[in-house]
């Protein structure tokens, strides 16, 4: 299974620059999620790889074949669309068989009545029917082959779309938000199904989504995009622990990362709201931003004063929403239920960060070192 | 739910409100459509002529006369030939125009307007222009045909060609309507179906048409055929203005015969009988269309 490589892809629609020189490489058999908010260019990127759009500049490689000049059908890719794009007036079996029909039957053999009497057509069609069965059964579609898409549920349609993509054994799967039309409970099952399927087949998969939990849960690596730029390409854990930019830090993780405005002194010491924090910046000085994951905050007597707004009890943990005077927005911290219950009745607490990410005002990462804990 | 006296009273009040609210529409429908239709049917069962003081019920006598009337049968035959040729031609050319215009990126609005102008214009005035076009010596058509070597004819005076000349005018007039309706159907086809087809290996015009465009246009097609057929059945102005049913009754059509009998000769009940025949055809076409569409939506 070859990998996919993009080099410096740019694309403009009218006056809008949708892709600004995106380069990435997908390994063989890797599941890569392309994550970003609406309008970041991720669907356009996928369509350029598929051949449904042409890039203004840049190259697309599948394996070591440059495919820019090839039409969509010659690239040996299969795509699952957000709306599934099942042919409404064909049965499920016919939908799944179409890619094989186009590939294996000649134009004459495909003609509605004439083609049936040509020699070899029947044998080819039997083979196609068998391949359709082979791909329909593991997806649980064998009883639905005679139905039309309008008679299927959303989850069944999604599986038909998958089967149609799988039946050709393509070099790579391209998926454009295939789960966004499903309701939440189906989505979780479908997620697992897609991951196990692609893993079993060992097919390179590119998966576009705006849902960061989906990308984090499914992918080997995630490409985070915003405004036509690739911000970072890394494994989900790396994106979470080590985001290279504020945009990535903000986009990945639920609940979202807390951002505190801080001041870095000339000697590298950090203060927030006039209070010293146990971190040291390795470079730069002046105002900066500190990113704190909800689980990296704790209640500590030396901490920064905050007012508890409310508790969000999630069962296995409790999220404490606080407001710090001098900072805009809400700070959320993650506590165990028992620790959180101790806060009841107390409106004022003191928050101390345990681990921090530093960013300059442009959103770039600054290196940080933890100084010794200031103990009372 | 326990049926209390007040709940049945409430339902009666609601039903009454329903009838009261529909009353204006019902009155208008009966006054403008159903009432006249019923009275025409009843009129066809009498022997009343316009201006007579009394009428007599004669049952199906008028229909018997129609059955024996040579002109009626010629008229019916001509109408059916007219519809039988102009409907497929209009639908085919309308679909072709719609597909071509949809495939163009610039100038769509212009072409749409250009093809639709005949539909919106007064057929009477256009028919006169066509009369000039069909003129045997100085008409545009014969001049053009003569210049490129095609056979010319006295289109409107020759009994063999007159009906076809009128068919050409009818197709020209209705093509724009078919085109507009097809374009509405075409734009309703989701674009990602064509993209899925491209990914599946089919990006040529024939496969796109066969696998996606044609099946998705099914409901539009049924509607266009029905509308075009009904409009074709109503052919009248061109006959009245250009040929008056001639030459040798070759362009005698149903509505023209009806107007002649009912309003020129003032044989109102006879004209009513012809109208009833016309009504039967039109209603059948509408019913066929409804049935075809119903079948499509339930089993399609």
XYZ file of C-alpha atoms in Angstrom:
676
model
C 0.000 0.000 0.000
C 1.764 3.149 -1.137
C 1.812 6.329 0.866
C 0.614 9.742 -0.288
C 2.809 12.795 -0.537
C 1.907 16.414 -1.107
C 4.428 19.076 -1.983
C 3.642 22.757 -1.635
C -0.003 22.678 -2.710
C -1.601 26.070 -3.291
C -5.150 26.784 -4.374
C -7.115 29.949 -4.899
C -10.840 30.300 -5.477
C -11.472 33.697 -6.996
C -9.773 36.093 -4.601
C -9.715 33.702 -1.650
C -6.476 31.848 -0.998
C -7.713 28.492 0.262
C -4.445 26.575 0.457
C -1.128 28.267 1.106
C 1.637 25.871 0.229
C 0.668 22.709 2.148
C 3.158 19.854 2.231
C 2.712 16.559 4.014
C 3.609 12.919 3.695
C 1.362 10.032 4.671
C 3.136 6.773 5.427
C 2.094 3.473 3.951
C -0.963 2.020 5.691
C -1.143 5.042 7.980
C -4.426 6.542 9.161
C -3.963 10.288 8.869
C -6.642 12.663 10.066
C -6.803 16.149 8.562
C -8.309 18.304 11.250
C -9.397 21.898 11.196
C -12.300 24.318 11.513
C -14.708 24.965 8.620
C -13.052 26.849 5.804
C -9.503 25.830 6.647
C -9.044 24.117 3.299
C -9.045 20.497 4.449
C -11.815 19.327 2.104
C -10.179 21.176 -0.790
C -6.919 19.414 -0.010
C -8.638 16.042 -0.066
C -10.348 16.829 -3.345
C -7.022 17.851 -4.877
C -5.560 14.500 -3.843
C -8.619 12.762 -5.288
C -8.380 14.602 -8.577
C -11.726 16.351 -8.276
C -9.931 19.721 -8.126
C -6.597 20.783 -9.560
C -4.087 22.650 -7.464
C -2.757 25.982 -8.711
C 0.742 24.774 -7.940
C 2.414 21.898 -6.150
C 2.610 18.164 -6.699
C 0.691 15.135 -5.534
C 2.379 11.744 -5.331
C 0.727 8.401 -4.723
C 3.532 6.015 -3.920
C 6.233 7.329 -6.204
C 3.838 8.166 -9.052
C 3.187 11.818 -9.677
C -0.547 11.989 -10.332
C -1.216 15.684 -10.982
C -1.950 15.156 -14.647
C -4.098 12.088 -14.079
C -7.902 12.303 -13.880
C -9.667 11.070 -10.746
C -10.454 7.655 -12.152
C -6.821 6.906 -12.995
C -5.439 7.601 -9.519
C -6.604 4.332 -7.938
C -8.198 6.103 -5.002
C -11.584 5.625 -3.412
C -13.568 8.357 -1.683
C -16.298 8.268 0.928
C -18.320 11.480 0.760
C -20.033 13.301 3.600
C -23.395 12.695 1.977
C -22.303 9.179 0.917
C -23.252 10.031 -2.716
C -24.971 6.702 -3.297
C -26.679 6.423 -6.679
C -30.355 6.750 -5.710
C -31.875 4.718 -8.520
C -29.517 1.768 -8.275
C -29.716 -1.069 -5.770
C -27.105 -1.460 -3.063
C -25.507 -4.287 -5.050
C -25.388 -2.140 -8.190
C -23.915 0.748 -6.220
C -21.096 -1.392 -4.886
C -20.564 -3.097 -8.239
C -20.254 0.090 -10.292
C -16.507 0.695 -9.760
C -15.825 -2.884 -10.815
C -18.157 -2.584 -13.795
C -16.358 0.511 -14.990
C -12.999 -1.159 -14.657
C -13.635 -4.660 -15.893
C -16.284 -4.298 -18.584
C -15.654 -2.557 -21.877
C -17.906 0.265 -22.988
C -19.823 -2.093 -25.258
C -20.275 -4.648 -22.511
C -21.735 -2.004 -20.259
C -24.560 -1.133 -22.640
C -27.945 -1.940 -21.097
C -29.313 -4.659 -23.393
C -26.673 -5.140 -26.059
C -23.903 -5.665 -23.562
C -25.657 -8.606 -21.958
C -25.478 -10.743 -25.091
C -21.812 -10.082 -25.804
C -19.501 -12.977 -24.974
C -17.689 -12.789 -21.686
C -20.076 -10.307 -20.159
C -21.935 -12.857 -18.089
C -18.765 -14.390 -16.691
C -17.379 -10.971 -15.829
C -20.628 -9.971 -14.156
C -20.696 -13.161 -12.083
C -17.193 -12.411 -10.882
C -18.232 -8.874 -10.034
C -21.231 -10.169 -8.089
C -18.962 -12.436 -6.085
C -16.587 -9.594 -5.254
C -19.547 -7.497 -4.167
C -20.700 -10.254 -1.826
C -17.198 -10.633 -0.456
C -17.077 -7.001 0.582
C -20.732 -6.721 1.635
C -20.768 -9.583 4.142
C -18.153 -8.298 6.627
C -20.055 -4.999 6.683
C -23.333 -6.746 7.376
C -24.929 -5.716 4.097
C -25.688 -9.120 2.579
C -29.407 -8.889 3.328
C -29.680 -5.358 1.937
C -28.177 -5.888 -1.499
C -31.517 -5.657 -3.277
C -32.657 -2.431 -1.625
C -32.366 1.104 -2.873
C -30.511 3.728 -0.804
C -33.742 5.516 0.086
C -34.861 2.417 1.969
C -31.759 2.294 4.182
C -30.964 3.961 7.471
C -28.126 6.473 7.791
C -25.769 3.922 9.287
C -26.527 1.389 6.557
C -25.972 3.955 3.832
C -22.634 4.808 5.381
C -21.602 1.181 5.258
C -22.668 0.903 1.620
C -20.466 3.903 0.850
C -17.591 2.148 2.630
C -18.227 -1.073 0.730
C -18.191 0.787 -2.560
C -14.849 2.314 -1.624
C -13.397 -1.005 -0.469
C -14.489 -3.189 -3.353
C -11.747 -1.930 -5.657
C -8.918 -2.407 -3.155
C -7.602 1.081 -3.915
C -4.187 2.463 -3.076
C -5.718 4.777 -0.478
C -9.048 5.716 1.067
C -10.126 9.342 1.160
C -12.878 10.137 3.634
C -14.553 13.534 3.795
C -16.305 13.810 7.179
C -18.183 10.527 6.628
C -19.619 10.416 10.138
C -21.029 13.913 10.463
C -24.474 12.882 9.205
C -24.866 10.165 11.846
C -26.334 10.643 15.298
C -23.916 10.570 18.231
C -24.407 6.964 19.322
C -24.013 5.533 15.805
C -20.969 7.710 15.347
C -19.014 5.989 18.111
C -19.701 2.540 16.654
C -18.957 3.688 13.115
C -15.674 5.208 14.280
C -14.506 1.888 15.675
C -15.686 0.064 12.571
C -13.772 2.330 10.216
C -10.568 2.119 12.224
C -10.656 -1.671 12.514
C -11.519 -1.985 8.828
C -8.671 0.184 7.581
C -6.262 -1.444 9.981
C -7.253 -4.918 8.855
C -6.939 -4.001 5.187
C -3.733 -2.087 5.790
C -4.887 0.662 3.434
C -3.511 4.198 3.669
C -6.383 6.392 4.827
C -6.823 10.159 4.751
C -9.685 11.267 6.963
C -10.976 14.841 6.977
C -12.879 16.018 10.041
C -13.641 19.110 12.082
C -14.228 17.046 15.219
C -11.022 16.982 17.225
C -12.094 14.101 19.482
C -12.772 12.020 16.374
C -9.358 12.797 14.917
C -7.619 12.108 18.215
C -9.455 8.828 18.732
C -8.982 7.380 15.266
C -5.747 8.575 13.733
C -2.137 7.462 13.857
C -1.163 11.031 13.105
C -3.167 14.222 12.784
C -2.546 17.144 10.420
C -3.988 20.285 11.985
C -4.915 22.975 9.488
C -6.133 26.524 9.788
C -6.593 29.251 7.193
C -5.015 27.182 4.448
C -1.870 26.403 6.403
C -0.695 23.140 7.900
C -0.036 24.055 11.540
C 1.332 20.784 12.821
C 1.529 17.156 11.787
C 2.065 14.783 14.706
C 0.565 11.932 16.697
C -2.504 12.797 18.787
C -0.569 12.619 22.040
C 2.188 14.873 20.730
C -0.367 17.412 19.574
C -1.892 17.383 23.007
C 1.283 17.541 25.057
C 3.499 19.484 22.690
C 1.535 21.813 20.408
C 3.788 24.044 18.336
C 1.308 26.890 18.159
C -1.474 28.414 20.177
C -3.964 27.562 17.452
C -3.140 23.865 17.725
C -3.250 23.993 21.519
C -6.655 25.628 21.412
C -8.065 23.316 18.801
C -7.052 20.031 20.384
C -8.416 18.889 23.730
C -11.740 18.939 25.539
C -12.434 21.008 27.556
C -10.348 23.613 25.722
C -7.006 24.673 27.099
C -6.937 27.615 29.512
C -4.987 30.622 28.288
C -3.584 32.992 30.899
C -1.993 36.321 30.081
C 1.376 36.418 31.795
C 4.397 38.673 32.080
C 7.930 37.394 31.535
C 10.559 39.404 33.383
C 14.028 40.088 32.037
C 15.487 37.206 34.022
C 12.892 34.810 32.701
C 10.668 34.611 35.749
C 6.970 34.485 35.093
C 4.165 36.319 36.834
C 0.450 36.246 36.332
C -1.811 38.888 37.812
C 1.159 40.094 39.813
C 1.824 36.680 41.318
C 4.902 34.612 40.742
C 4.479 31.229 39.022
C 6.884 28.267 39.343
C 8.109 28.471 35.731
C 10.980 30.022 33.891
C 11.033 31.174 30.313
C 14.171 30.269 28.470
C 14.032 33.271 26.187
C 12.166 36.498 25.408
C 10.507 38.849 27.814
C 7.393 40.931 27.982
C 3.770 39.884 27.842
C 3.097 36.326 26.779
C 0.453 33.610 26.975
C 0.426 30.508 29.136
C -1.551 27.481 28.107
C -2.763 25.240 30.911
C -4.611 22.008 30.374
C -7.490 21.560 32.860
C -5.739 18.613 34.488
C -2.552 20.627 34.981
C -4.123 23.019 37.498
C -4.494 22.311 41.188
C -5.765 23.961 44.344
C -2.776 25.270 46.272
C -2.417 27.863 48.991
C 0.242 29.748 47.030
C -1.902 29.893 43.978
C -3.659 32.711 42.188
C -6.994 33.725 43.738
C -10.022 32.669 41.752
C -13.771 32.660 42.249
C -15.653 29.388 41.702
C -18.509 29.895 39.253
C -19.883 26.374 39.033
C -19.090 22.681 39.171
C -19.725 20.444 36.178
C -20.047 16.891 37.446
C -19.204 14.371 34.760
C -19.251 11.297 36.929
C -15.652 10.181 36.695
C -14.348 13.727 37.134
C -15.641 17.150 37.941
C -14.845 20.280 35.986
C -14.543 23.402 38.111
C -15.272 26.631 36.293
C -13.540 29.610 37.858
C -12.991 33.242 37.177
C -9.694 34.950 37.872
C -9.832 38.689 38.378
C -7.560 40.322 35.856
C -7.978 37.571 33.253
C -10.690 37.392 30.655
C -12.712 34.248 30.209
C -13.236 31.246 32.418
C -10.538 28.958 33.751
C -11.534 25.317 33.936
C -9.769 22.796 36.056
C -10.202 19.059 36.250
C -10.547 17.478 39.691
C -11.540 14.084 40.970
C -15.104 14.110 42.288
C -13.974 13.824 45.893
C -11.489 16.683 45.595
C -14.135 18.827 43.950
C -16.715 18.144 46.651
C -14.347 19.710 49.175
C -14.778 23.009 47.366
C -18.476 23.198 48.068
C -19.251 26.191 50.179
C -16.019 27.885 49.246
C -16.341 30.609 46.720
C -12.725 31.637 46.646
C -9.921 29.232 45.844
C -6.309 29.489 44.837
C -5.144 27.882 41.628
C -1.605 26.741 40.953
C -0.455 25.449 37.585
C 1.511 22.189 37.531
C 2.639 22.094 33.931
C 2.495 24.868 31.404
C 2.874 25.610 27.713
C 4.218 29.028 26.839
C 3.338 31.007 23.726
C 4.320 34.458 22.539
C 1.645 36.917 21.535
C 1.845 35.734 17.905
C 0.991 32.220 19.052
C 4.413 30.620 18.664
C 5.776 28.248 21.271
C 8.355 29.485 23.764
C 10.496 27.064 25.688
C 9.761 26.811 29.384
C 11.621 25.351 32.317
C 10.025 24.542 35.636
C 11.678 26.238 38.541
C 11.632 24.816 42.002
C 8.217 24.769 43.580
C 7.649 27.764 45.792
C 6.525 26.212 49.028
C 5.204 28.251 51.847
C -58.474 9.546 26.101
C -61.876 9.894 27.694
C -64.390 11.420 25.348
C -65.959 14.294 27.201
C -68.908 16.226 25.781
C -66.683 19.285 25.345
C -64.062 17.407 23.250
C -66.590 16.264 20.632
C -67.972 19.792 20.548
C -64.441 21.048 20.026
C -63.912 18.653 17.146
C -67.151 19.758 15.519
C -66.089 23.377 15.900
C -62.719 22.564 14.327
C -64.379 20.767 11.429
C -66.706 23.714 10.912
C -63.744 26.079 10.941
C -62.070 23.878 8.334
C -65.040 24.080 6.022
C -65.453 27.814 6.550
C -61.779 28.446 5.755
C -61.898 26.336 2.598
C -65.173 27.915 1.477
C -63.719 30.816 -0.582
C -61.431 28.422 -2.487
C -64.255 25.900 -2.938
C -66.618 28.577 -4.228
C -64.047 29.842 -6.712
C -63.174 26.329 -7.857
C -66.803 25.511 -8.485
C -67.541 28.854 -10.117
C -64.491 28.895 -12.371
C -63.562 25.286 -13.018
C -65.866 22.539 -11.865
C -69.132 24.385 -12.409
C -68.425 25.281 -16.049
C -67.066 21.771 -16.686
C -70.214 20.170 -15.321
C -72.435 22.533 -17.270
C -70.537 21.802 -20.490
C -71.009 18.084 -19.908
C -74.696 18.651 -19.285
C -74.961 20.956 -22.309
C -73.520 18.235 -24.530
C -76.523 16.088 -23.618
C -78.984 18.664 -24.999
C -79.713 20.105 -28.397
C -79.419 23.750 -27.464
C -78.084 26.218 -29.960
C -76.988 29.697 -28.974
C -79.895 32.092 -28.675
C -82.676 29.475 -28.664
C -85.378 29.896 -26.119
C -85.725 26.276 -25.069
C -83.646 23.116 -24.954
C -84.401 19.416 -25.103
C -82.523 16.536 -23.499
C -81.221 14.336 -26.285
C -78.863 12.081 -24.365
C -75.929 10.884 -26.438
C -77.315 12.091 -29.765
C -74.560 14.691 -30.190
C -71.951 12.035 -29.628
C -73.631 9.859 -32.200
C -73.388 12.731 -34.656
C -69.728 13.176 -33.760
C -69.104 9.504 -34.379
C -70.493 9.822 -37.908
C -68.847 13.203 -38.562
C -65.963 12.813 -41.029
C -64.496 16.198 -40.082
C -64.388 15.266 -36.403
C -62.344 12.154 -37.108
C -59.952 14.073 -39.369
C -59.672 16.691 -36.645
C -58.956 14.072 -33.991
C -56.409 12.343 -36.207
C -54.612 15.616 -36.960
C -54.543 16.544 -33.287
C -53.089 13.189 -32.308
C -50.453 13.420 -35.046
C -49.659 16.936 -33.881
C -49.264 15.860 -30.254
C -47.486 12.640 -31.199
C -44.744 14.465 -33.051
C -44.432 17.748 -31.204
C -44.221 16.248 -27.701
C -41.192 13.995 -28.298
C -39.539 16.730 -30.372
C -40.141 19.392 -27.728
C -39.023 17.167 -24.855
C -35.912 15.964 -26.661
C -34.844 19.408 -27.850
C -35.732 20.960 -24.506
C -33.572 18.415 -22.672
C -30.747 18.918 -25.142
C -30.914 22.676 -24.688
C -30.989 22.301 -20.895
C -27.963 19.981 -20.866
C -26.009 22.231 -23.214
C -26.772 25.385 -21.272
C -25.937 23.723 -17.943
C -22.553 22.679 -19.311
C -21.607 26.210 -20.310
C -19.940 28.461 -17.739
C -20.629 31.850 -19.307
C -23.704 33.232 -20.979
C -26.188 30.920 -19.324
C -28.605 33.708 -18.551
C -28.529 34.831 -22.164
C -29.262 31.402 -23.607
C -31.984 30.770 -21.044
C -33.680 34.024 -21.984
C -33.211 33.418 -25.696
C -34.898 30.034 -25.547
C -37.629 31.191 -23.210
C -38.685 34.278 -25.174
C -40.942 32.267 -27.520
C -42.805 30.847 -24.519
C -43.435 34.269 -23.079
C -44.375 35.982 -26.309
C -47.831 36.291 -27.810
C -48.268 33.324 -30.099
C -50.634 35.282 -32.288
C -48.023 37.892 -33.123
C -45.317 35.249 -33.515
C -47.578 33.223 -35.797
C -47.770 36.175 -38.171
C -43.987 36.389 -38.204
C -43.862 32.683 -38.957
C -46.250 33.293 -41.838
C -43.641 35.581 -43.358
C -40.930 33.009 -42.643
C -42.919 30.311 -44.432
C -43.682 32.472 -47.466
C -43.024 30.344 -50.576
C -40.784 32.825 -52.395
C -39.479 35.585 -50.125
C -39.804 33.713 -46.827
C -36.626 33.179 -44.790
C -36.959 29.403 -44.675
C -37.224 28.858 -48.416
C -34.457 31.362 -49.070
C -32.187 29.547 -46.606
C -33.097 26.074 -47.838
C -32.640 27.132 -51.441
C -29.229 28.602 -50.653
C -27.924 25.406 -49.020
C -29.625 23.019 -51.465
C -32.471 21.687 -49.312
C -35.882 21.132 -50.923
C -38.330 23.993 -50.622
C -42.122 23.852 -50.532
C -45.169 26.013 -50.146
C -45.241 25.080 -46.500
C -48.560 26.480 -45.418
C -50.483 25.929 -48.648
C -49.439 22.333 -49.307
C -51.711 19.836 -47.511
C -48.769 17.471 -47.070
C -46.572 19.988 -45.246
C -48.985 22.390 -43.543
C -49.418 20.340 -40.349
C -45.682 19.868 -40.045
C -45.096 23.569 -40.450
C -47.510 24.147 -37.558
C -45.749 21.445 -35.552
C -42.457 23.274 -36.096
C -43.993 26.477 -34.752
C -45.461 24.605 -31.793
C -42.135 22.979 -30.919
C -40.385 26.339 -31.242
C -42.874 27.839 -28.850
C -42.845 25.168 -26.160
C -39.177 24.226 -26.253
C -38.253 26.982 -23.837
C -40.726 25.768 -21.250
C -39.432 22.209 -21.431
C -35.901 23.549 -21.181
C -36.626 25.633 -18.090
C -38.346 22.730 -16.347
C -35.467 20.410 -17.170
C -32.949 22.953 -15.924
C -34.762 23.094 -12.618
C -34.548 19.314 -12.479
C -30.879 19.329 -13.435
C -29.840 21.812 -10.775
C -31.586 19.651 -8.186
C -29.199 16.774 -8.923
C -26.521 16.681 -6.195
C -23.092 17.437 -7.661
C -21.348 14.867 -5.513
C -23.078 12.076 -7.433
C -21.051 13.071 -10.489
C -17.940 13.246 -8.332
C -18.587 9.779 -6.931
C -19.042 8.601 -10.507
C -15.703 10.178 -11.459
C -14.003 8.399 -8.551
C -15.661 5.144 -9.612
C -14.153 5.479 -13.061
C -16.855 7.138 -15.178
C -16.293 10.719 -16.240
C -17.470 10.673 -19.867
C -20.712 12.324 -20.957
C -22.568 9.105 -21.801
C -21.982 7.386 -18.453
C -22.778 10.569 -16.529
C -26.045 10.928 -18.425
C -27.002 7.289 -18.168
C -26.116 6.635 -14.533
C -27.032 9.913 -12.856
C -28.688 12.550 -15.059
C -31.366 10.435 -16.722
C -32.556 8.513 -13.617
C -32.595 11.669 -11.511
C -34.576 13.525 -14.147
C -37.355 10.939 -14.039
C -39.929 13.037 -12.171
C -39.029 16.126 -14.235
C -39.441 14.096 -17.408
C -42.908 12.911 -16.471
C -43.938 16.458 -15.607
C -42.497 17.978 -18.780
C -44.125 15.359 -21.003
C -47.510 15.924 -19.371
C -47.301 19.715 -19.530
C -46.079 19.683 -23.124
C -48.746 17.199 -24.151
C -51.531 19.257 -22.607
C -50.226 22.429 -24.211
C -49.900 20.676 -27.563
C -53.444 19.399 -27.323
C -54.543 23.000 -26.916
C -53.138 24.062 -30.309
C -55.408 26.712 -31.730
C -53.889 30.109 -32.476
C -51.552 28.978 -35.214
C -54.367 27.107 -36.943
C -56.819 29.992 -36.608
C -54.374 32.601 -37.865
C -52.317 30.781 -40.462
C -54.326 28.000 -42.036
C -57.914 28.131 -40.739
C -57.985 24.362 -40.704
C -56.877 24.039 -44.315
C -55.580 23.334 -46.845
C -58.123 20.532 -47.359
C -58.634 20.147 -43.615
C -55.027 18.986 -43.204
C -54.593 21.251 -40.211
C -58.063 20.876 -38.745
C -57.514 20.314 -34.998
C -59.876 19.518 -32.157
C -60.056 22.944 -30.551
C -60.445 24.634 -33.910
C -63.333 22.343 -34.803
C -64.889 23.041 -31.415
C -64.618 26.820 -31.831
C -66.023 26.595 -35.344
C -68.999 24.494 -34.307
C -69.638 26.191 -30.999
C -69.017 29.829 -31.835
C -68.963 30.290 -35.577
C -71.925 28.051 -36.363
C -73.361 28.632 -32.879
C -74.144 24.944 -32.421
C -73.446 25.162 -28.723
C -74.402 21.651 -27.664
C -72.414 20.072 -30.498
C -69.414 22.198 -29.572
C -69.897 21.101 -25.967
C -69.701 17.472 -27.024
C -66.394 18.114 -28.768
C -65.197 19.908 -25.642
C -66.054 16.883 -23.543
C -63.924 14.699 -25.817
C -61.106 17.227 -25.439
C -61.593 17.202 -21.680
C -61.362 13.411 -21.557
C -57.976 13.495 -23.284
C -56.592 16.253 -21.086
C -57.777 14.693 -17.835
C -56.396 11.288 -18.879
C -53.001 12.846 -19.533
C -53.024 14.490 -16.113
C -54.073 11.264 -14.426
C -51.344 9.322 -16.236
C -48.803 11.869 -15.062
C -49.993 11.630 -11.452
C -49.944 7.841 -11.494
C -46.495 7.728 -13.064
C -45.084 10.154 -10.505
C -46.738 8.320 -7.596
C -45.244 5.043 -8.710
C -41.835 6.694 -8.972
C -41.882 8.166 -5.497
C -43.048 4.977 -3.861
C -40.979 2.408 -5.663
C -38.161 4.568 -7.045
